[in-house]
mmCIF file of C-alpha atoms in Angstrom:
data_model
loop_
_atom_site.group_PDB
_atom_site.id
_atom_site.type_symbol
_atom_site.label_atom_id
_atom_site.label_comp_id
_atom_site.label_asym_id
_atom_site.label_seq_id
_atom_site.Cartn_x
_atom_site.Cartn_y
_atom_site.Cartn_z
ATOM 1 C CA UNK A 1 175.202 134.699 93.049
ATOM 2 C CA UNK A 2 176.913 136.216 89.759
ATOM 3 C CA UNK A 3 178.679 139.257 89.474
ATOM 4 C CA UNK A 4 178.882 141.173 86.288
ATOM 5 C CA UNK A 5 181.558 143.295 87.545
ATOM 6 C CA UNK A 6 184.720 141.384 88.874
ATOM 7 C CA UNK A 7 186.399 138.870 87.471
ATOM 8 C CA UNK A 8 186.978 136.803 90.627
ATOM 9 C CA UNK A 9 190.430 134.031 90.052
ATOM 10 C CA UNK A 10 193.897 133.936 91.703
ATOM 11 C CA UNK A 11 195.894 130.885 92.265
ATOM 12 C CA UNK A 12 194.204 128.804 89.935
ATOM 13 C CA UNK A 13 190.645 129.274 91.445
ATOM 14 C CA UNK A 14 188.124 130.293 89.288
ATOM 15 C CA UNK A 15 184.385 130.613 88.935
ATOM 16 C CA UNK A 16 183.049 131.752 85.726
ATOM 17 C CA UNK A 17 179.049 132.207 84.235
ATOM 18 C CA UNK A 18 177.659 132.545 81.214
ATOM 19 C CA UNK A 19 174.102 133.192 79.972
ATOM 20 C CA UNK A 20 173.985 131.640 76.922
ATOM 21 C CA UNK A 21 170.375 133.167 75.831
ATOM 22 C CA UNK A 22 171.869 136.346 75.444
ATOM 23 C CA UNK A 23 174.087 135.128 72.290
ATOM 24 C CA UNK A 24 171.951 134.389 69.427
ATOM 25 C CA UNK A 25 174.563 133.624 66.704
ATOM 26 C CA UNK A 26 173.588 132.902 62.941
ATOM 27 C CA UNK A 27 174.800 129.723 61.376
ATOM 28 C CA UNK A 28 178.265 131.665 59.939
ATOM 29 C CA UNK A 29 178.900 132.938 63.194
ATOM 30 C CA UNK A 30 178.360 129.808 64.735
ATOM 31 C CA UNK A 31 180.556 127.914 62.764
ATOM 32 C CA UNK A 32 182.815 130.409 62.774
ATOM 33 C CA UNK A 33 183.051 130.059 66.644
ATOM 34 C CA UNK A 34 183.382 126.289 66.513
ATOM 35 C CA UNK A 35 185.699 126.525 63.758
ATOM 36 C CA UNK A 36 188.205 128.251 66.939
ATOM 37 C CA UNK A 37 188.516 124.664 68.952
ATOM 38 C CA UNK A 38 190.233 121.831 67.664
ATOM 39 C CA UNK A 39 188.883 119.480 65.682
ATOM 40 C CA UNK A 40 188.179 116.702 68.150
ATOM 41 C CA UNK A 41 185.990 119.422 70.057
ATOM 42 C CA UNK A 42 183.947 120.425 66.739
ATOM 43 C CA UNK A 43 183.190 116.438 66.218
ATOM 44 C CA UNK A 44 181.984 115.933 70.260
ATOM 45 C CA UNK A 45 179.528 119.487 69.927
ATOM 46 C CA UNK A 46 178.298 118.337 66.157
ATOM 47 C CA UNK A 47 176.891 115.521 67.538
ATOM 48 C CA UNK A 48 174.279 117.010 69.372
ATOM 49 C CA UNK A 49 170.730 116.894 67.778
ATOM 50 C CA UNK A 50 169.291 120.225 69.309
ATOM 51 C CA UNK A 51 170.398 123.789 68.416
ATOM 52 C CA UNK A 52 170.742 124.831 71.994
ATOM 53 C CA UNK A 53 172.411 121.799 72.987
ATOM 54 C CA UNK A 54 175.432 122.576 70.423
ATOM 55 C CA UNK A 55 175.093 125.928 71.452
ATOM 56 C CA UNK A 56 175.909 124.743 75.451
ATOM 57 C CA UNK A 57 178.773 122.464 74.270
ATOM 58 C CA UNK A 58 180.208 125.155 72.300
ATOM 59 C CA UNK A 59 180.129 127.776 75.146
ATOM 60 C CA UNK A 60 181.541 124.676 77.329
ATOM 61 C CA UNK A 61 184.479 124.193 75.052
ATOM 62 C CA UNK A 62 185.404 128.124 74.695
ATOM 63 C CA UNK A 63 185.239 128.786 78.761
ATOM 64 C CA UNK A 64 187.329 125.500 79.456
ATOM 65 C CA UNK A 65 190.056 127.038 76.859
ATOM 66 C CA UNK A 66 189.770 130.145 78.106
ATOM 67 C CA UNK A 67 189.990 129.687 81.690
ATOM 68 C CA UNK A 68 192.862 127.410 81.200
ATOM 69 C CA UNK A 69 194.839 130.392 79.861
ATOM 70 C CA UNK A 70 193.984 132.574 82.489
ATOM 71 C CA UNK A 71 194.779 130.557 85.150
ATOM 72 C CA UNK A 72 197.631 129.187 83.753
ATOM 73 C CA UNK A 73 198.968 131.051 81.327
ATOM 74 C CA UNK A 74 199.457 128.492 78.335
ATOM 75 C CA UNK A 75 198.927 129.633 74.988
ATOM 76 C CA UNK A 76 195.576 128.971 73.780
ATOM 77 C CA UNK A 77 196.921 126.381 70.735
ATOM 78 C CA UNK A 78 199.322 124.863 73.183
ATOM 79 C CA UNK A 79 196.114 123.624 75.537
ATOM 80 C CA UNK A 80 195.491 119.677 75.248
ATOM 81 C CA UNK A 81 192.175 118.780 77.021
ATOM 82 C CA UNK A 82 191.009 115.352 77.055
ATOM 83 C CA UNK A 83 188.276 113.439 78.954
ATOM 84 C CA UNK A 84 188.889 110.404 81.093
ATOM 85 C CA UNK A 85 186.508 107.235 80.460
ATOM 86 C CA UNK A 86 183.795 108.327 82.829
ATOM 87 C CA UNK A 87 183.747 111.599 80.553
ATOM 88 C CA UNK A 88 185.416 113.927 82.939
ATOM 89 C CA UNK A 89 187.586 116.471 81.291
ATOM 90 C CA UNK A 90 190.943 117.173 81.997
ATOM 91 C CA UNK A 91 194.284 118.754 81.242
ATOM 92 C CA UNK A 92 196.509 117.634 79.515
ATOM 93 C CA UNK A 93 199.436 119.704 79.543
ATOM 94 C CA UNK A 94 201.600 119.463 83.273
ATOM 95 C CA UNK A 95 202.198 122.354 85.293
ATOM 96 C CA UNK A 96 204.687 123.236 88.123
ATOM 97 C CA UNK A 97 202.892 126.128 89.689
ATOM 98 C CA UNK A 98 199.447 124.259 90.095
ATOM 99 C CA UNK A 99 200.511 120.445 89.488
ATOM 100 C CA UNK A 100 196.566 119.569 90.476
ATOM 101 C CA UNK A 101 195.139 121.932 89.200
ATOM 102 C CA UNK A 102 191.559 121.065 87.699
ATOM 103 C CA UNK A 103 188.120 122.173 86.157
ATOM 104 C CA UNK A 104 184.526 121.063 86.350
ATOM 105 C CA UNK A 105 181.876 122.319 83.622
ATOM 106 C CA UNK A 106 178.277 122.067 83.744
ATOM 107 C CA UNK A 107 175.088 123.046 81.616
ATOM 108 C CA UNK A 108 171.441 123.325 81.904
ATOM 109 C CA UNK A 109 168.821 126.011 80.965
ATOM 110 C CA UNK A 110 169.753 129.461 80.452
ATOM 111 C CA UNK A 111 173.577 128.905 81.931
ATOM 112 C CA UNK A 112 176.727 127.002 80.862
ATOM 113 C CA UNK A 113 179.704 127.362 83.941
ATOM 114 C CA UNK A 114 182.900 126.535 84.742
ATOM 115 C CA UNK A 115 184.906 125.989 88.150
ATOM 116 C CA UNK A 116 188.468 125.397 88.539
ATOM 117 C CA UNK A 117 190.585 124.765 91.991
ATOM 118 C CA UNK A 118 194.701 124.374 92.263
ATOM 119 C CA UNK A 119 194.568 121.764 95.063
ATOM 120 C CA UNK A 120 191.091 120.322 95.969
ATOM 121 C CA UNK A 121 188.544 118.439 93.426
ATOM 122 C CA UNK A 122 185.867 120.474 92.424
ATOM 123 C CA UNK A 123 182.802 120.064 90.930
ATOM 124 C CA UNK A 124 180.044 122.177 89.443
ATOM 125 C CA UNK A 125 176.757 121.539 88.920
ATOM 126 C CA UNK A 126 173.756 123.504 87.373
ATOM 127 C CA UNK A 127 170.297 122.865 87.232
ATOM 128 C CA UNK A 128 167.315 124.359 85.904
ATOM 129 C CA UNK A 129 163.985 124.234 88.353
ATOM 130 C CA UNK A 130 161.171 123.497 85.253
ATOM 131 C CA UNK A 131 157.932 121.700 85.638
ATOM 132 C CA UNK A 132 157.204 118.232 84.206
ATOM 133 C CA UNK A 133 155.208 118.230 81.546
ATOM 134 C CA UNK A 134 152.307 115.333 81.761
ATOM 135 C CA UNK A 135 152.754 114.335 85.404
ATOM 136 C CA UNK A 136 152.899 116.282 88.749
ATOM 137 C CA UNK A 137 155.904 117.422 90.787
ATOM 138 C CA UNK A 138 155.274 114.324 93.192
ATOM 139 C CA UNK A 139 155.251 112.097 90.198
ATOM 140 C CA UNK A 140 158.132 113.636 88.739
ATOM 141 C CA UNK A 141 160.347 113.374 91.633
ATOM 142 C CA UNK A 142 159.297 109.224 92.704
ATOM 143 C CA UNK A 143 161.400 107.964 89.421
ATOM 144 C CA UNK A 144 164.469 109.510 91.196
ATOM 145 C CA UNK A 145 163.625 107.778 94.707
ATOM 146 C CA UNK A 146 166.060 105.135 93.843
ATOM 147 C CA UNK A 147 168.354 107.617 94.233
ATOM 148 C CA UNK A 148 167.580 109.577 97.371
ATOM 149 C CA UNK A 149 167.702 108.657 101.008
ATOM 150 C CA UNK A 150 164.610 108.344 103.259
ATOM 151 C CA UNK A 151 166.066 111.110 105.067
ATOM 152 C CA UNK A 152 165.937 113.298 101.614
ATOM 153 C CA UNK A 153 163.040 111.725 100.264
ATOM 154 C CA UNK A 154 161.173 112.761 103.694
ATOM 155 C CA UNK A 155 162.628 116.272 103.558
ATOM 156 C CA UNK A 156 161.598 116.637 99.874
ATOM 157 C CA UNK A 157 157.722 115.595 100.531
ATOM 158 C CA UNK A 158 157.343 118.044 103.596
ATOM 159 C CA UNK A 159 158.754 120.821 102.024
ATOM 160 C CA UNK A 160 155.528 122.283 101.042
ATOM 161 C CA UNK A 161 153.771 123.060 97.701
ATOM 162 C CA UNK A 162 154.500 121.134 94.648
ATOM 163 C CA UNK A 163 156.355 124.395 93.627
ATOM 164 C CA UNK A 164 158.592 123.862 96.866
ATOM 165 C CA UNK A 165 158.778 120.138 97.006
ATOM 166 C CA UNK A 166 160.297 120.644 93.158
ATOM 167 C CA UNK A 167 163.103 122.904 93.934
ATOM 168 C CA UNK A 168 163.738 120.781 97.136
ATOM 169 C CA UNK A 169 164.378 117.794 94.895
ATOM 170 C CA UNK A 170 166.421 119.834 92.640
ATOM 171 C CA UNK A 171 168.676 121.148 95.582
ATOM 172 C CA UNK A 172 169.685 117.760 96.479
ATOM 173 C CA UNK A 173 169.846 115.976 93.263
ATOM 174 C CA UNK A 174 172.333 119.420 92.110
ATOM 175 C CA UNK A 175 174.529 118.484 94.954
ATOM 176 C CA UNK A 176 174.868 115.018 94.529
ATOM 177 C CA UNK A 177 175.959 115.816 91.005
ATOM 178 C CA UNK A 178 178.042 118.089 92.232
ATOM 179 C CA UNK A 179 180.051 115.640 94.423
ATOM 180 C CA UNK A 180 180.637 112.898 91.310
ATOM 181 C CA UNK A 181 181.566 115.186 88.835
ATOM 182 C CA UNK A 182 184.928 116.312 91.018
ATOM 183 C CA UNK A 183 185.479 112.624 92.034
ATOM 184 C CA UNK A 184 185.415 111.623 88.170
ATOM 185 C CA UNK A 185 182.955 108.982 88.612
ATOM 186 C CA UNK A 186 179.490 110.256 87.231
ATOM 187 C CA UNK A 187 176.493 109.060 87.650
ATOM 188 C CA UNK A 188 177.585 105.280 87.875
ATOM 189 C CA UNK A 189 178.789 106.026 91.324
ATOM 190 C CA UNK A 190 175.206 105.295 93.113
ATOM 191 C CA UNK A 191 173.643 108.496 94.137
ATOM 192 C CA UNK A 192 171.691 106.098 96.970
ATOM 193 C CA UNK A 193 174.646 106.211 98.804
ATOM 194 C CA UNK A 194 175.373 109.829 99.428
ATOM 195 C CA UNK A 195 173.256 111.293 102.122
ATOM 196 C CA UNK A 196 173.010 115.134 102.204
ATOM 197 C CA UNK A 197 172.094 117.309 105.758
ATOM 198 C CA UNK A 198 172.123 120.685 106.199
ATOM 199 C CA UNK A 199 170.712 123.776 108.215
ATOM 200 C CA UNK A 200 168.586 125.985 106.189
ATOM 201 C CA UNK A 201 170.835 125.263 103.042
ATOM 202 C CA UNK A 202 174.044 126.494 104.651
ATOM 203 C CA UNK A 203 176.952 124.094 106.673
ATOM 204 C CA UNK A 204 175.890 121.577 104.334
ATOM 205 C CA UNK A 205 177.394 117.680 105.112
ATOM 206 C CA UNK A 206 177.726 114.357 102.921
ATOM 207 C CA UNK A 207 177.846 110.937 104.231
ATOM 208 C CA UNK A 208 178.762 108.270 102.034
ATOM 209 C CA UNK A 209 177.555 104.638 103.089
ATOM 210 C CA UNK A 210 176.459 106.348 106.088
ATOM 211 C CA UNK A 211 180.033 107.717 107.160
ATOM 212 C CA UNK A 212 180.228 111.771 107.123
ATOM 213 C CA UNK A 213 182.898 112.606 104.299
ATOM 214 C CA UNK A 214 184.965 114.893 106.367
ATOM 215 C CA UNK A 215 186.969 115.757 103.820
ATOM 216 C CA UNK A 216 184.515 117.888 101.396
ATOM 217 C CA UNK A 217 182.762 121.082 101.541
ATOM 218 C CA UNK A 218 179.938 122.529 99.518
ATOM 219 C CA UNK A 219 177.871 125.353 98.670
ATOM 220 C CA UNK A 220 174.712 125.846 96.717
ATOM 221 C CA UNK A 221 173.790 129.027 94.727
ATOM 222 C CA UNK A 222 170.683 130.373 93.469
ATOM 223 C CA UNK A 223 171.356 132.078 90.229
ATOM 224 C CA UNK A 224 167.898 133.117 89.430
ATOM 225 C CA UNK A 225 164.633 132.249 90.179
ATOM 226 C CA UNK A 226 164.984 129.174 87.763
ATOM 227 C CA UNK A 227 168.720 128.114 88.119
ATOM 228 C CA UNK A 228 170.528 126.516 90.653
ATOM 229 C CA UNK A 229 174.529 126.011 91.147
ATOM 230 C CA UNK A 230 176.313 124.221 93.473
ATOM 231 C CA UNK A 231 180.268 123.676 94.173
ATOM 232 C CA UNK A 232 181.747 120.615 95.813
ATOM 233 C CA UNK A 233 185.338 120.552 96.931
ATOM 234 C CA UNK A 234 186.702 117.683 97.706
ATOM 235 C CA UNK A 235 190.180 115.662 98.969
ATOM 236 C CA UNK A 236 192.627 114.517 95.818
ATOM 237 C CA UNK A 237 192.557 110.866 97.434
ATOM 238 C CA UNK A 238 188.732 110.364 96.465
ATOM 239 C CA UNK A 239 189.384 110.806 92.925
ATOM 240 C CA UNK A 240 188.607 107.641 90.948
ATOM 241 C CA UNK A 241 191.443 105.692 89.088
ATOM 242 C CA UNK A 242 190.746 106.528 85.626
ATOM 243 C CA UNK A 243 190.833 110.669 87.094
ATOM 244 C CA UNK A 244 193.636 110.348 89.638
ATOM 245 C CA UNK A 245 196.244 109.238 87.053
ATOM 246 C CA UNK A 246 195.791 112.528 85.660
ATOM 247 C CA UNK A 247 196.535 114.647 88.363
ATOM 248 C CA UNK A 248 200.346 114.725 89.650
ATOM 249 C CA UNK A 249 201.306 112.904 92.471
ATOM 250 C CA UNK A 250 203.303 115.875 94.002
ATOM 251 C CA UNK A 251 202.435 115.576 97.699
ATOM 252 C CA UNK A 252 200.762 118.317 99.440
ATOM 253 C CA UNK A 253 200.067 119.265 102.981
ATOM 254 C CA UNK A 254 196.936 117.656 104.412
ATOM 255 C CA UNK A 255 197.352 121.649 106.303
ATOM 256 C CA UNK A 256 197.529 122.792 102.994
ATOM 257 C CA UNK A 257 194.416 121.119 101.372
ATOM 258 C CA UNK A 258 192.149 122.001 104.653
ATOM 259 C CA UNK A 259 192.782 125.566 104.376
ATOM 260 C CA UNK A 260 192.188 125.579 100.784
ATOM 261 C CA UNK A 261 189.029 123.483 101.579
ATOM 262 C CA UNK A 262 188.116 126.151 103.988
ATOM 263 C CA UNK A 263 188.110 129.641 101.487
ATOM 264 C CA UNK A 264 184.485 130.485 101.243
ATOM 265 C CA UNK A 265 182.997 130.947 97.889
ATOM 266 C CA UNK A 266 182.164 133.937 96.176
ATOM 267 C CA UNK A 267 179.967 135.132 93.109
ATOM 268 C CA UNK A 268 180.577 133.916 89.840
ATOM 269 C CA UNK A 269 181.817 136.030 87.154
ATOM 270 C CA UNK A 270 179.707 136.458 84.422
ATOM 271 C CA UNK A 271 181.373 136.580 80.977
ATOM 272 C CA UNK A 272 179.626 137.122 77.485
ATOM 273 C CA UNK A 273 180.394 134.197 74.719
ATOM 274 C CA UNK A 274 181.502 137.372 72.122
ATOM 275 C CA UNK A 275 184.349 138.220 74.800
ATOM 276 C CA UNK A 276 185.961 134.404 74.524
ATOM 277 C CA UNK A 277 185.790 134.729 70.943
ATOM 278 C CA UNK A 278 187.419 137.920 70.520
ATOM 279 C CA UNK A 279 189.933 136.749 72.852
ATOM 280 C CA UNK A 280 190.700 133.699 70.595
ATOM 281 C CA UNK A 281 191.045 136.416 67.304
ATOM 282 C CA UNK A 282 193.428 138.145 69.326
ATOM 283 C CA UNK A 283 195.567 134.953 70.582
ATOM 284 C CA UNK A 284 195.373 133.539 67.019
ATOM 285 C CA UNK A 285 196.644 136.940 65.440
ATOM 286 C CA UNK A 286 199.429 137.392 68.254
#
């Protein structure tokens, strides 16, 4: 599901990609790239322990700056992004043509994405399909029952192989990540409570507490053999506090926010990391 091609966006709806094994930066070019974010984002990525972990949160950091000047059109120094509480980022800086207009990041394995929508919530989740080390896959997978249904745990467990039962977990635990990232809550929402059906991994459903969440679509994505996306869009109202006071309260047609719940996804557009930084030399010069 990536495209190497177009670079799909309009109307502040965006769906970038990057594989960040094909940049292999030295420690001056590195820095160098860090050194083009502001200094609150240099502190959050130096405290990462692992090499490739920095290397995720830069890439994070460049494609939310980036995308926000694509979509939007403000200057890349002019950008203020903050996080709430929970840690969900957001922007800062108001705008009139896309007054809720937002961005979800994720990263894991070989990938780092971003997703942006002008109306709806979104979130984006990635997740990398790798074997446990020291225990098997049916091992693995019982320390997340407390967060599964019976319905998903029974799914999961007839899938199949280990191999199967593995990215079966994976598919569901993706989604449900998915869905509290755009709501702003994280993890501390209860991912017991969310309930996930679907036919053969398409007209996928949520229930919450055992009611169907009308109001949210999603989509899952295989990126590779190994990685898995997934997209939920969501209704403005289920934002929580702490993430709805930084959206504007400009009303918008519940007509409005179905048909933009409605547009089908499409690939994501995969960008190299030396394109964002050339892109920041050229902002900084002009």
């Amino acid at each position: 599901m990536v495209d190497e091609e177009k670079q799909h966006g309009s109307g502040g709806r965006w769906r970038w990609l990057v594989d960040v094994t094909r940049w292999r930066p030295s420690p001056s070019q590195f820095q160098a790239a860090a050194d083009l974010l502001p200094p609150h984002d240099r502190a959050a990525i130096a405290r990462f322990v692992r090499e490739d972990d920095r290397k995720r949160a830069l890439v994070s950091r460049l494609l939310q700056y980036s995308l926000v000047r694509h979509a939007l059109g403000i200057p890349l120094h002019q950008i203020r992004i903050h996080r709430t509480l929970e840690g969900k980022p957001y922007l800062q800086n108001k705008n009139a043509t896309f007054p809720r207009f937002n961005f979800n990041t994720s990263h894991q394995g070989d990938y780092v994405g971003i997703a942006s929508e002008p109306l709806c919530l979104v979130g984006l989740d990635i997740v990398c399909i790798s074997k446990p080390q020291g225990e098997t896959a049916l091992e693995f997978i019982n320390n997340f029952t407390s967060y599964l249904t019976d319905h998903e745990w029974n799914c999961i467990v007839c899938a199949g192989s280990p191999d199967e039962m593995l990215a079966e977990f994976y598919r569901y635990w993706c989604l449900k990540e998915a869905f509290v990232k755009a709501t702003g809550a994280g993890v501390g929402f209860g991912m017991q409570r969310l309930e996930f059906r679907h036919t053969n991994w398409t007209n996928i459903s949520l229930c919450i507490d055992g009611e169907e969440a009308s109001k949210w679509r999603f989509w899952l994505f295989k990126l590779d053999e190994l990685h898995l996306a997934s997209i939920a869009k969501g209704h403005p109202e289920d934002a929580i506090e702490s993430f709805r006071r930084t959206l504007s309260d400009v009303v918008v047609q519940e007509e409005e926010l179905h048909t933009a719940l409605e547009i089908p996804e499409e690939a994501f557009t995969l960008w190299a990391v030396e394109q964002f930084i050339q892109e920041y030399k050229i902002c900084c010069l002009s």
